[in-house]
Amino acid sequence: MAQDIAYQSAVRRSAVPVSEASPLPVVLTNLTATALVKSSITMSGASAELVSADATRRIVIVSSARTNADAAIDPTGGICALDGGIPLSGGDTVQITGKEAQSAMTQFGASGQKLTVYVGG
């Protein structure tokens, strides 16, 4: 539907229709004041810290390796479990921005699986 709306708007301005080959541009402005910092978390099979609280942080992006089984994150920093957090299957990515990105967060997943975490302030 979004593509239909973008296409209808484009027709009136003689622009190129939106498609996978010609997507709308994505511009992130004023979202982060600094570059993202990348880290890797190896899960232990128990609820553990994903990121500590940081009042200056404005974005957290968490990506689960494609080969991972199910994992979960808890953006409130509580004890995390597969049935009590934001689910993260292999290959999934979650982005948390704004005030919500400032809290401590926890993760849970099978021992040895990896999450890639990007944070920015």
PDB file of N, CA and C in Angstrom, residues 18-113:
ATOM      1  N   VAL A  18       8.261   3.854  -6.891  1.00  0.00           N
ATOM      2  CA  VAL A  18       8.994   3.182  -5.830  1.00  0.00           C
ATOM      3  C   VAL A  18       8.974   1.680  -6.078  1.00  0.00           C
ATOM      4  N   SER A  19      10.138   1.054  -5.955  1.00  0.00           N
ATOM      5  CA  SER A  19      10.253  -0.392  -6.122  1.00  0.00           C
ATOM      6  C   SER A  19      11.505  -0.850  -5.383  1.00  0.00           C
ATOM      7  N   GLU A  20      11.760  -2.169  -5.397  1.00  0.00           N
ATOM      8  CA  GLU A  20      12.989  -2.651  -4.774  1.00  0.00           C
ATOM      9  C   GLU A  20      14.213  -2.090  -5.485  1.00  0.00           C
ATOM     10  N   ALA A  21      14.110  -1.931  -6.806  1.00  0.00           N
ATOM     11  CA  ALA A  21      15.225  -1.391  -7.577  1.00  0.00           C
ATOM     12  C   ALA A  21      15.370   0.115  -7.384  1.00  0.00           C
ATOM     13  N   SER A  22      14.261   0.805  -7.085  1.00  0.00           N
ATOM     14  CA  SER A  22      14.267   2.256  -6.875  1.00  0.00           C
ATOM     15  C   SER A  22      13.550   2.593  -5.571  1.00  0.00           C
ATOM     16  N   PRO A  23      14.146   2.257  -4.403  1.00  0.00           N
ATOM     17  CA  PRO A  23      13.473   2.502  -3.126  1.00  0.00           C
ATOM     18  C   PRO A  23      13.496   3.976  -2.747  1.00  0.00           C
ATOM     19  N   LEU A  24      12.627   4.332  -1.816  1.00  0.00           N
ATOM     20  CA  LEU A  24      12.667   5.682  -1.280  1.00  0.00           C
ATOM     21  C   LEU A  24      13.959   5.851  -0.491  1.00  0.00           C
ATOM     22  N   PRO A  25      14.574   7.011  -0.530  1.00  0.00           N
ATOM     23  CA  PRO A  25      15.805   7.206   0.257  1.00  0.00           C
ATOM     24  C   PRO A  25      15.475   7.262   1.743  1.00  0.00           C
ATOM     25  N   VAL A  26      16.387   6.767   2.560  1.00  0.00           N
ATOM     26  CA  VAL A  26      16.241   6.828   4.007  1.00  0.00           C
ATOM     27  C   VAL A  26      17.356   7.710   4.535  1.00  0.00           C
ATOM     28  N   VAL A  27      16.977   8.772   5.215  1.00  0.00           N
ATOM     29  CA  VAL A  27      17.961   9.698   5.751  1.00  0.00           C
ATOM     30  C   VAL A  27      17.759   9.798   7.250  1.00  0.00           C
ATOM     31  N   LEU A  28      18.780   9.472   8.025  1.00  0.00           N
ATOM     32  CA  LEU A  28      18.716   9.608   9.468  1.00  0.00           C
ATOM     33  C   LEU A  28      19.409  10.906   9.852  1.00  0.00           C
ATOM     34  N   THR A  29      18.637  11.853  10.308  1.00  0.00           N
ATOM     35  CA  THR A  29      19.217  13.128  10.721  1.00  0.00           C
ATOM     36  C   THR A  29      18.902  13.359  12.186  1.00  0.00           C
ATOM     37  N   ASN A  30      19.854  13.866  12.907  1.00  0.00           N
ATOM     38  CA  ASN A  30      19.720  14.178  14.326  1.00  0.00           C
ATOM     39  C   ASN A  30      19.336  12.970  15.169  1.00  0.00           C
ATOM     40  N   LEU A  31      19.473  11.766  14.646  1.00  0.00           N
ATOM     41  CA  LEU A  31      19.173  10.591  15.431  1.00  0.00           C
ATOM     42  C   LEU A  31      20.353  10.270  16.343  1.00  0.00           C
ATOM     43  N   THR A  32      21.537  10.313  15.804  1.00  0.00           N
ATOM     44  CA  THR A  32      22.718  10.066  16.617  1.00  0.00           C
ATOM     45  C   THR A  32      23.718  11.188  16.388  1.00  0.00           C
ATOM     46  N   ALA A  33      24.332  11.602  17.462  1.00  0.00           N
ATOM     47  CA  ALA A  33      25.318  12.673  17.363  1.00  0.00           C
ATOM     48  C   ALA A  33      26.696  12.108  17.034  1.00  0.00           C
ATOM     49  N   THR A  34      26.884  10.822  17.283  1.00  0.00           N
ATOM     50  CA  THR A  34      28.174  10.192  17.027  1.00  0.00           C
ATOM     51  C   THR A  34      27.955   8.927  16.217  1.00  0.00           C
ATOM     52  N   ALA A  35      29.020   8.366  15.735  1.00  0.00           N
ATOM     53  CA  ALA A  35      28.929   7.121  14.977  1.00  0.00           C
ATOM     54  C   ALA A  35      28.473   5.988  15.895  1.00  0.00           C
ATOM     55  N   LEU A  36      27.891   4.972  15.291  1.00  0.00           N
ATOM     56  CA  LEU A  36      27.484   3.803  16.063  1.00  0.00           C
ATOM     57  C   LEU A  36      28.715   3.010  16.502  1.00  0.00           C
ATOM     58  N   VAL A  37      28.616   2.425  17.680  1.00  0.00           N
ATOM     59  CA  VAL A  37      29.678   1.575  18.210  1.00  0.00           C
ATOM     60  C   VAL A  37      29.151   0.144  18.189  1.00  0.00           C
ATOM     61  N   LYS A  38      29.932  -0.757  17.601  1.00  0.00           N
ATOM     62  CA  LYS A  38      29.529  -2.151  17.439  1.00  0.00           C
ATOM     63  C   LYS A  38      30.190  -3.027  18.493  1.00  0.00           C
ATOM     64  N   SER A  39      29.400  -3.950  19.052  1.00  0.00           N
ATOM     65  CA  SER A  39      29.957  -4.947  19.960  1.00  0.00           C
ATOM     66  C   SER A  39      29.265  -6.276  19.709  1.00  0.00           C
ATOM     67  N   SER A  40      29.852  -7.330  20.222  1.00  0.00           N
ATOM     68  CA  SER A  40      29.289  -8.664  20.063  1.00  0.00           C
ATOM     69  C   SER A  40      29.044  -9.261  21.442  1.00  0.00           C
ATOM     70  N   ILE A  41      27.878  -9.858  21.616  1.00  0.00           N
ATOM     71  CA  ILE A  41      27.507 -10.483  22.882  1.00  0.00           C
ATOM     72  C   ILE A  41      27.378 -11.987  22.639  1.00  0.00           C
ATOM     73  N   THR A  42      28.050 -12.788  23.446  1.00  0.00           N
ATOM     74  CA  THR A  42      27.883 -14.236  23.386  1.00  0.00           C
ATOM     75  C   THR A  42      26.944 -14.634  24.518  1.00  0.00           C
ATOM     76  N   MET A  43      25.798 -15.202  24.154  1.00  0.00           N
ATOM     77  CA  MET A  43      24.797 -15.556  25.157  1.00  0.00           C
ATOM     78  C   MET A  43      25.236 -16.801  25.939  1.00  0.00           C
ATOM     79  N   SER A  44      24.752 -16.900  27.184  1.00  0.00           N
ATOM     80  CA  SER A  44      25.203 -17.954  28.089  1.00  0.00           C
ATOM     81  C   SER A  44      24.135 -18.985  28.420  1.00  0.00           C
ATOM     82  N   GLY A  45      22.914 -18.774  27.967  1.00  0.00           N
ATOM     83  CA  GLY A  45      21.827 -19.662  28.348  1.00  0.00           C
ATOM     84  C   GLY A  45      21.104 -19.185  29.594  1.00  0.00           C
ATOM     85  N   ALA A  46      21.514 -18.028  30.117  1.00  0.00           N
ATOM     86  CA  ALA A  46      20.859 -17.408  31.275  1.00  0.00           C
ATOM     87  C   ALA A  46      20.618 -15.937  30.956  1.00  0.00           C
ATOM     88  N   SER A  47      19.672 -15.326  31.634  1.00  0.00           N
ATOM     89  CA  SER A  47      19.416 -13.897  31.459  1.00  0.00           C
ATOM     90  C   SER A  47      20.664 -13.123  31.869  1.00  0.00           C
ATOM     91  N   ALA A  48      21.119 -12.207  30.998  1.00  0.00           N
ATOM     92  CA  ALA A  48      22.334 -11.433  31.285  1.00  0.00           C
ATOM     93  C   ALA A  48      22.232 -10.057  30.634  1.00  0.00           C
ATOM     94  N   GLU A  49      23.121  -9.168  31.049  1.00  0.00           N
ATOM     95  CA  GLU A  49      23.121  -7.808  30.523  1.00  0.00           C
ATOM     96  C   GLU A  49      23.389  -7.777  29.020  1.00  0.00           C
ATOM     97  N   LEU A  50      22.619  -6.975  28.317  1.00  0.00           N
ATOM     98  CA  LEU A  50      22.860  -6.687  26.904  1.00  0.00           C
ATOM     99  C   LEU A  50      23.611  -5.365  26.808  1.00  0.00           C
ATOM    100  N   VAL A  51      23.052  -4.318  27.414  1.00  0.00           N
ATOM    101  CA  VAL A  51      23.722  -3.010  27.532  1.00  0.00           C
ATOM    102  C   VAL A  51      23.371  -2.425  28.899  1.00  0.00           C
ATOM    103  N   SER A  52      24.289  -1.652  29.461  1.00  0.00           N
ATOM    104  CA  SER A  52      24.012  -0.972  30.729  1.00  0.00           C
ATOM    105  C   SER A  52      23.247   0.319  30.447  1.00  0.00           C
ATOM    106  N   ALA A  53      22.654   0.892  31.454  1.00  0.00           N
ATOM    107  CA  ALA A  53      21.930   2.155  31.299  1.00  0.00           C
ATOM    108  C   ALA A  53      22.902   3.256  30.881  1.00  0.00           C
ATOM    109  N   ASP A  54      22.439   4.163  30.031  1.00  0.00           N
ATOM    110  CA  ASP A  54      23.272   5.271  29.552  1.00  0.00           C
ATOM    111  C   ASP A  54      22.348   6.420  29.164  1.00  0.00           C
ATOM    112  N   ALA A  55      22.355   7.484  29.951  1.00  0.00           N
ATOM    113  CA  ALA A  55      21.451   8.614  29.730  1.00  0.00           C
ATOM    114  C   ALA A  55      21.741   9.379  28.442  1.00  0.00           C
ATOM    115  N   THR A  56      22.896   9.153  27.816  1.00  0.00           N
ATOM    116  CA  THR A  56      23.225   9.863  26.576  1.00  0.00           C
ATOM    117  C   THR A  56      22.933   9.041  25.326  1.00  0.00           C
ATOM    118  N   ARG A  57      22.610   7.769  25.503  1.00  0.00           N
ATOM    119  CA  ARG A  57      22.369   6.884  24.349  1.00  0.00           C
ATOM    120  C   ARG A  57      21.022   7.214  23.704  1.00  0.00           C
ATOM    121  N   ARG A  58      21.006   7.201  22.361  1.00  0.00           N
ATOM    122  CA  ARG A  58      19.775   7.509  21.628  1.00  0.00           C
ATOM    123  C   ARG A  58      19.312   6.379  20.733  1.00  0.00           C
ATOM    124  N   ILE A  59      20.151   5.363  20.542  1.00  0.00           N
ATOM    125  CA  ILE A  59      19.756   4.253  19.681  1.00  0.00           C
ATOM    126  C   ILE A  59      20.479   2.977  20.093  1.00  0.00           C
ATOM    127  N   VAL A  60      19.749   1.865  20.042  1.00  0.00           N
ATOM    128  CA  VAL A  60      20.312   0.528  20.240  1.00  0.00           C
ATOM    129  C   VAL A  60      19.746  -0.348  19.127  1.00  0.00           C
ATOM    130  N   ILE A  61      20.630  -0.981  18.380  1.00  0.00           N
ATOM    131  CA  ILE A  61      20.225  -1.918  17.336  1.00  0.00           C
ATOM    132  C   ILE A  61      20.798  -3.280  17.713  1.00  0.00           C
ATOM    133  N   VAL A  62      19.934  -4.296  17.775  1.00  0.00           N
ATOM    134  CA  VAL A  62      20.361  -5.645  18.143  1.00  0.00           C
ATOM    135  C   VAL A  62      20.042  -6.573  16.984  1.00  0.00           C
ATOM    136  N   SER A  63      21.051  -7.308  16.541  1.00  0.00           N
ATOM    137  CA  SER A  63      20.896  -8.226  15.419  1.00  0.00           C
ATOM    138  C   SER A  63      21.321  -9.626  15.850  1.00  0.00           C
ATOM    139  N   SER A  64      20.473 -10.601  15.518  1.00  0.00           N
ATOM    140  CA  SER A  64      20.758 -11.991  15.846  1.00  0.00           C
ATOM    141  C   SER A  64      21.354 -12.673  14.625  1.00  0.00           C
ATOM    142  N   ALA A  65      22.447 -13.422  14.824  1.00  0.00           N
ATOM    143  CA  ALA A  65      23.079 -14.133  13.713  1.00  0.00           C
ATOM    144  C   ALA A  65      22.066 -15.067  13.044  1.00  0.00           C
ATOM    145  N   ARG A  66      22.154 -15.196  11.735  1.00  0.00           N
ATOM    146  CA  ARG A  66      21.203 -16.032  10.989  1.00  0.00           C
ATOM    147  C   ARG A  66      21.140 -17.466  11.483  1.00  0.00           C
ATOM    148  N   THR A  67      22.244 -17.980  11.984  1.00  0.00           N
ATOM    149  CA  THR A  67      22.286 -19.376  12.422  1.00  0.00           C
ATOM    150  C   THR A  67      21.755 -19.571  13.838  1.00  0.00           C
ATOM    151  N   ASN A  68      21.394 -18.487  14.531  1.00  0.00           N
ATOM    152  CA  ASN A  68      20.902 -18.591  15.903  1.00  0.00           C
ATOM    153  C   ASN A  68      19.525 -19.235  15.975  1.00  0.00           C
ATOM    154  N   ALA A  69      19.278 -19.902  17.092  1.00  0.00           N
ATOM    155  CA  ALA A  69      17.929 -20.323  17.445  1.00  0.00           C
ATOM    156  C   ALA A  69      17.235 -19.095  18.054  1.00  0.00           C
ATOM    157  N   ASP A  70      16.064 -19.281  18.632  1.00  0.00           N
ATOM    158  CA  ASP A  70      15.348 -18.158  19.224  1.00  0.00           C
ATOM    159  C   ASP A  70      16.120 -17.546  20.385  1.00  0.00           C
ATOM    160  N   ALA A  71      16.024 -16.234  20.483  1.00  0.00           N
ATOM    161  CA  ALA A  71      16.593 -15.474  21.590  1.00  0.00           C
ATOM    162  C   ALA A  71      15.550 -14.424  21.969  1.00  0.00           C
ATOM    163  N   ALA A  72      15.832 -13.640  22.986  1.00  0.00           N
ATOM    164  CA  ALA A  72      14.928 -12.567  23.389  1.00  0.00           C
ATOM    165  C   ALA A  72      15.732 -11.464  24.053  1.00  0.00           C
ATOM    166  N   ILE A  73      15.176 -10.237  24.007  1.00  0.00           N
ATOM    167  CA  ILE A  73      15.763  -9.120  24.739  1.00  0.00           C
ATOM    168  C   ILE A  73      14.677  -8.481  25.580  1.00  0.00           C
ATOM    169  N   ASP A  74      15.070  -7.908  26.697  1.00  0.00           N
ATOM    170  CA  ASP A  74      14.147  -7.174  27.561  1.00  0.00           C
ATOM    171  C   ASP A  74      14.654  -5.739  27.658  1.00  0.00           C
ATOM    172  N   PRO A  75      13.961  -4.790  27.009  1.00  0.00           N
ATOM    173  CA  PRO A  75      14.433  -3.403  27.005  1.00  0.00           C
ATOM    174  C   PRO A  75      14.242  -2.680  28.334  1.00  0.00           C
ATOM    175  N   THR A  76      13.631  -3.345  29.322  1.00  0.00           N
ATOM    176  CA  THR A  76      13.474  -2.721  30.636  1.00  0.00           C
ATOM    177  C   THR A  76      14.562  -3.151  31.605  1.00  0.00           C
ATOM    178  N   GLY A  77      15.398  -4.114  31.198  1.00  0.00           N
ATOM    179  CA  GLY A  77      16.492  -4.553  32.044  1.00  0.00           C
ATOM    180  C   GLY A  77      16.127  -5.617  33.059  1.00  0.00           C
ATOM    181  N   GLY A  78      14.895  -6.133  32.976  1.00  0.00           N
ATOM    182  CA  GLY A  78      14.479  -7.179  33.910  1.00  0.00           C
ATOM    183  C   GLY A  78      15.043  -8.531  33.520  1.00  0.00           C
ATOM    184  N   ILE A  79      14.675  -9.558  34.280  1.00  0.00           N
ATOM    185  CA  ILE A  79      15.113 -10.912  33.953  1.00  0.00           C
ATOM    186  C   ILE A  79      14.456 -11.301  32.631  1.00  0.00           C
ATOM    187  N   CYS A  80      15.257 -11.725  31.688  1.00  0.00           N
ATOM    188  CA  CYS A  80      14.785 -12.004  30.336  1.00  0.00           C
ATOM    189  C   CYS A  80      14.590 -13.500  30.145  1.00  0.00           C
ATOM    190  N   ALA A  81      13.532 -13.866  29.410  1.00  0.00           N
ATOM    191  CA  ALA A  81      13.260 -15.254  29.056  1.00  0.00           C
ATOM    192  C   ALA A  81      12.646 -15.261  27.662  1.00  0.00           C
ATOM    193  N   LEU A  82      12.677 -16.400  27.002  1.00  0.00           N
ATOM    194  CA  LEU A  82      12.133 -16.485  25.642  1.00  0.00           C
ATOM    195  C   LEU A  82      10.663 -16.092  25.589  1.00  0.00           C
ATOM    196  N   ASP A  83       9.898 -16.443  26.620  1.00  0.00           N
ATOM    197  CA  ASP A  83       8.476 -16.123  26.610  1.00  0.00           C
ATOM    198  C   ASP A  83       8.141 -14.812  27.307  1.00  0.00           C
ATOM    199  N   GLY A  84       9.164 -14.042  27.707  1.00  0.00           N
ATOM    200  CA  GLY A  84       8.897 -12.808  28.423  1.00  0.00           C
ATOM    201  C   GLY A  84       9.660 -11.610  27.917  1.00  0.00           C
ATOM    202  N   GLY A  85      10.215 -11.702  26.726  1.00  0.00           N
ATOM    203  CA  GLY A  85      10.958 -10.581  26.168  1.00  0.00           C
ATOM    204  C   GLY A  85      10.545 -10.341  24.726  1.00  0.00           C
ATOM    205  N   ILE A  86      11.244  -9.460  24.058  1.00  0.00           N
ATOM    206  CA  ILE A  86      11.012  -9.227  22.627  1.00  0.00           C
ATOM    207  C   ILE A  86      11.704 -10.360  21.889  1.00  0.00           C
ATOM    208  N   PRO A  87      10.939 -11.192  21.140  1.00  0.00           N
ATOM    209  CA  PRO A  87      11.557 -12.333  20.473  1.00  0.00           C
ATOM    210  C   PRO A  87      12.523 -11.909  19.370  1.00  0.00           C
ATOM    211  N   LEU A  88      13.586 -12.669  19.230  1.00  0.00           N
ATOM    212  CA  LEU A  88      14.620 -12.394  18.233  1.00  0.00           C
ATOM    213  C   LEU A  88      15.060 -13.728  17.640  1.00  0.00           C
ATOM    214  N   SER A  89      14.485 -14.099  16.516  1.00  0.00           N
ATOM    215  CA  SER A  89      14.875 -15.341  15.846  1.00  0.00           C
ATOM    216  C   SER A  89      16.145 -15.105  15.046  1.00  0.00           C
ATOM    217  N   GLY A  90      16.764 -16.168  14.569  1.00  0.00           N
ATOM    218  CA  GLY A  90      17.971 -16.042  13.765  1.00  0.00           C
ATOM    219  C   GLY A  90      17.742 -15.138  12.563  1.00  0.00           C
ATOM    220  N   GLY A  91      18.595 -14.139  12.393  1.00  0.00           N
ATOM    221  CA  GLY A  91      18.494 -13.197  11.287  1.00  0.00           C
ATOM    222  C   GLY A  91      17.659 -11.967  11.580  1.00  0.00           C
ATOM    223  N   ASP A  92      16.969 -11.915  12.724  1.00  0.00           N
ATOM    224  CA  ASP A  92      16.124 -10.765  13.073  1.00  0.00           C
ATOM    225  C   ASP A  92      16.954  -9.606  13.610  1.00  0.00           C
ATOM    226  N   THR A  93      16.404  -8.400  13.461  1.00  0.00           N
ATOM    227  CA  THR A  93      17.021  -7.188  13.999  1.00  0.00           C
ATOM    228  C   THR A  93      15.949  -6.355  14.695  1.00  0.00           C
ATOM    229  N   VAL A  94      16.294  -5.794  15.844  1.00  0.00           N
ATOM    230  CA  VAL A  94      15.405  -4.907  16.593  1.00  0.00           C
ATOM    231  C   VAL A  94      16.128  -3.584  16.787  1.00  0.00           C
ATOM    232  N   GLN A  95      15.392  -2.478  16.596  1.00  0.00           N
ATOM    233  CA  GLN A  95      15.965  -1.138  16.803  1.00  0.00           C
ATOM    234  C   GLN A  95      15.143  -0.422  17.863  1.00  0.00           C
ATOM    235  N   ILE A  96      15.812   0.127  18.866  1.00  0.00           N
ATOM    236  CA  ILE A  96      15.156   0.873  19.931  1.00  0.00           C
ATOM    237  C   ILE A  96      15.773   2.266  19.945  1.00  0.00           C
ATOM    238  N   THR A  97      14.922   3.298  19.891  1.00  0.00           N
ATOM    239  CA  THR A  97      15.418   4.672  19.812  1.00  0.00           C
ATOM    240  C   THR A  97      14.798   5.546  20.902  1.00  0.00           C
ATOM    241  N   GLY A  98      15.388   6.718  21.080  1.00  0.00           N
ATOM    242  CA  GLY A  98      14.852   7.706  22.012  1.00  0.00           C
ATOM    243  C   GLY A  98      15.120   7.357  23.464  1.00  0.00           C
ATOM    244  N   LYS A  99      14.231   7.819  24.356  1.00  0.00           N
ATOM    245  CA  LYS A  99      14.373   7.590  25.793  1.00  0.00           C
ATOM    246  C   LYS A  99      14.456   6.105  26.127  1.00  0.00           C
ATOM    247  N   GLU A 100      13.707   5.287  25.374  1.00  0.00           N
ATOM    248  CA  GLU A 100      13.683   3.851  25.627  1.00  0.00           C
ATOM    249  C   GLU A 100      15.059   3.224  25.450  1.00  0.00           C
ATOM    250  N   ALA A 101      15.898   3.806  24.598  1.00  0.00           N
ATOM    251  CA  ALA A 101      17.238   3.273  24.334  1.00  0.00           C
ATOM    252  C   ALA A 101      18.203   3.538  25.487  1.00  0.00           C
ATOM    253  N   GLN A 102      17.806   4.371  26.441  1.00  0.00           N
ATOM    254  CA  GLN A 102      18.712   4.762  27.525  1.00  0.00           C
ATOM    255  C   GLN A 102      18.736   3.785  28.691  1.00  0.00           C
ATOM    256  N   SER A 103      17.732   2.928  28.791  1.00  0.00           N
ATOM    257  CA  SER A 103      17.667   2.024  29.943  1.00  0.00           C
ATOM    258  C   SER A 103      18.617   0.841  29.787  1.00  0.00           C
ATOM    259  N   ALA A 104      18.893   0.180  30.902  1.00  0.00           N
ATOM    260  CA  ALA A 104      19.647  -1.068  30.859  1.00  0.00           C
ATOM    261  C   ALA A 104      18.777  -2.103  30.156  1.00  0.00           C
ATOM    262  N   MET A 105      19.391  -3.017  29.418  1.00  0.00           N
ATOM    263  CA  MET A 105      18.655  -4.054  28.702  1.00  0.00           C
ATOM    264  C   MET A 105      19.316  -5.398  28.949  1.00  0.00           C
ATOM    265  N   THR A 106      18.502  -6.448  28.928  1.00  0.00           N
ATOM    266  CA  THR A 106      19.013  -7.794  29.141  1.00  0.00           C
ATOM    267  C   THR A 106      18.694  -8.669  27.938  1.00  0.00           C
ATOM    268  N   GLN A 107      19.377  -9.820  27.880  1.00  0.00           N
ATOM    269  CA  GLN A 107      19.177 -10.759  26.774  1.00  0.00           C
ATOM    270  C   GLN A 107      19.139 -12.181  27.301  1.00  0.00           C
ATOM    271  N   PHE A 108      18.547 -13.069  26.492  1.00  0.00           N
ATOM    272  CA  PHE A 108      18.525 -14.485  26.821  1.00  0.00           C
ATOM    273  C   PHE A 108      18.569 -15.279  25.521  1.00  0.00           C
ATOM    274  N   GLY A 109      19.403 -16.303  25.484  1.00  0.00           N
ATOM    275  CA  GLY A 109      19.481 -17.186  24.329  1.00  0.00           C
ATOM    276  C   GLY A 109      20.371 -18.369  24.641  1.00  0.00           C
ATOM    277  N   ALA A 110      20.370 -19.335  23.752  1.00  0.00           N
ATOM    278  CA  ALA A 110      21.157 -20.550  23.954  1.00  0.00           C
ATOM    279  C   ALA A 110      22.643 -20.220  24.088  1.00  0.00           C
ATOM    280  N   SER A 111      23.310 -20.964  24.920  1.00  0.00           N
ATOM    281  CA  SER A 111      24.724 -20.766  25.184  1.00  0.00           C
ATOM    282  C   SER A 111      25.552 -20.825  23.894  1.00  0.00           C
ATOM    283  N   GLY A 112      26.405 -19.836  23.717  1.00  0.00           N
ATOM    284  CA  GLY A 112      27.300 -19.786  22.560  1.00  0.00           C
ATOM    285  C   GLY A 112      26.772 -18.997  21.374  1.00  0.00           C
ATOM    286  N   GLN A 113      25.463 -18.706  21.369  1.00  0.00           N
ATOM    287  CA  GLN A 113      24.918 -17.902  20.266  1.00  0.00           C
ATOM    288  C   GLN A 113      25.347 -16.449  20.427  1.00  0.00           C
TER     289      GLN A 113
END
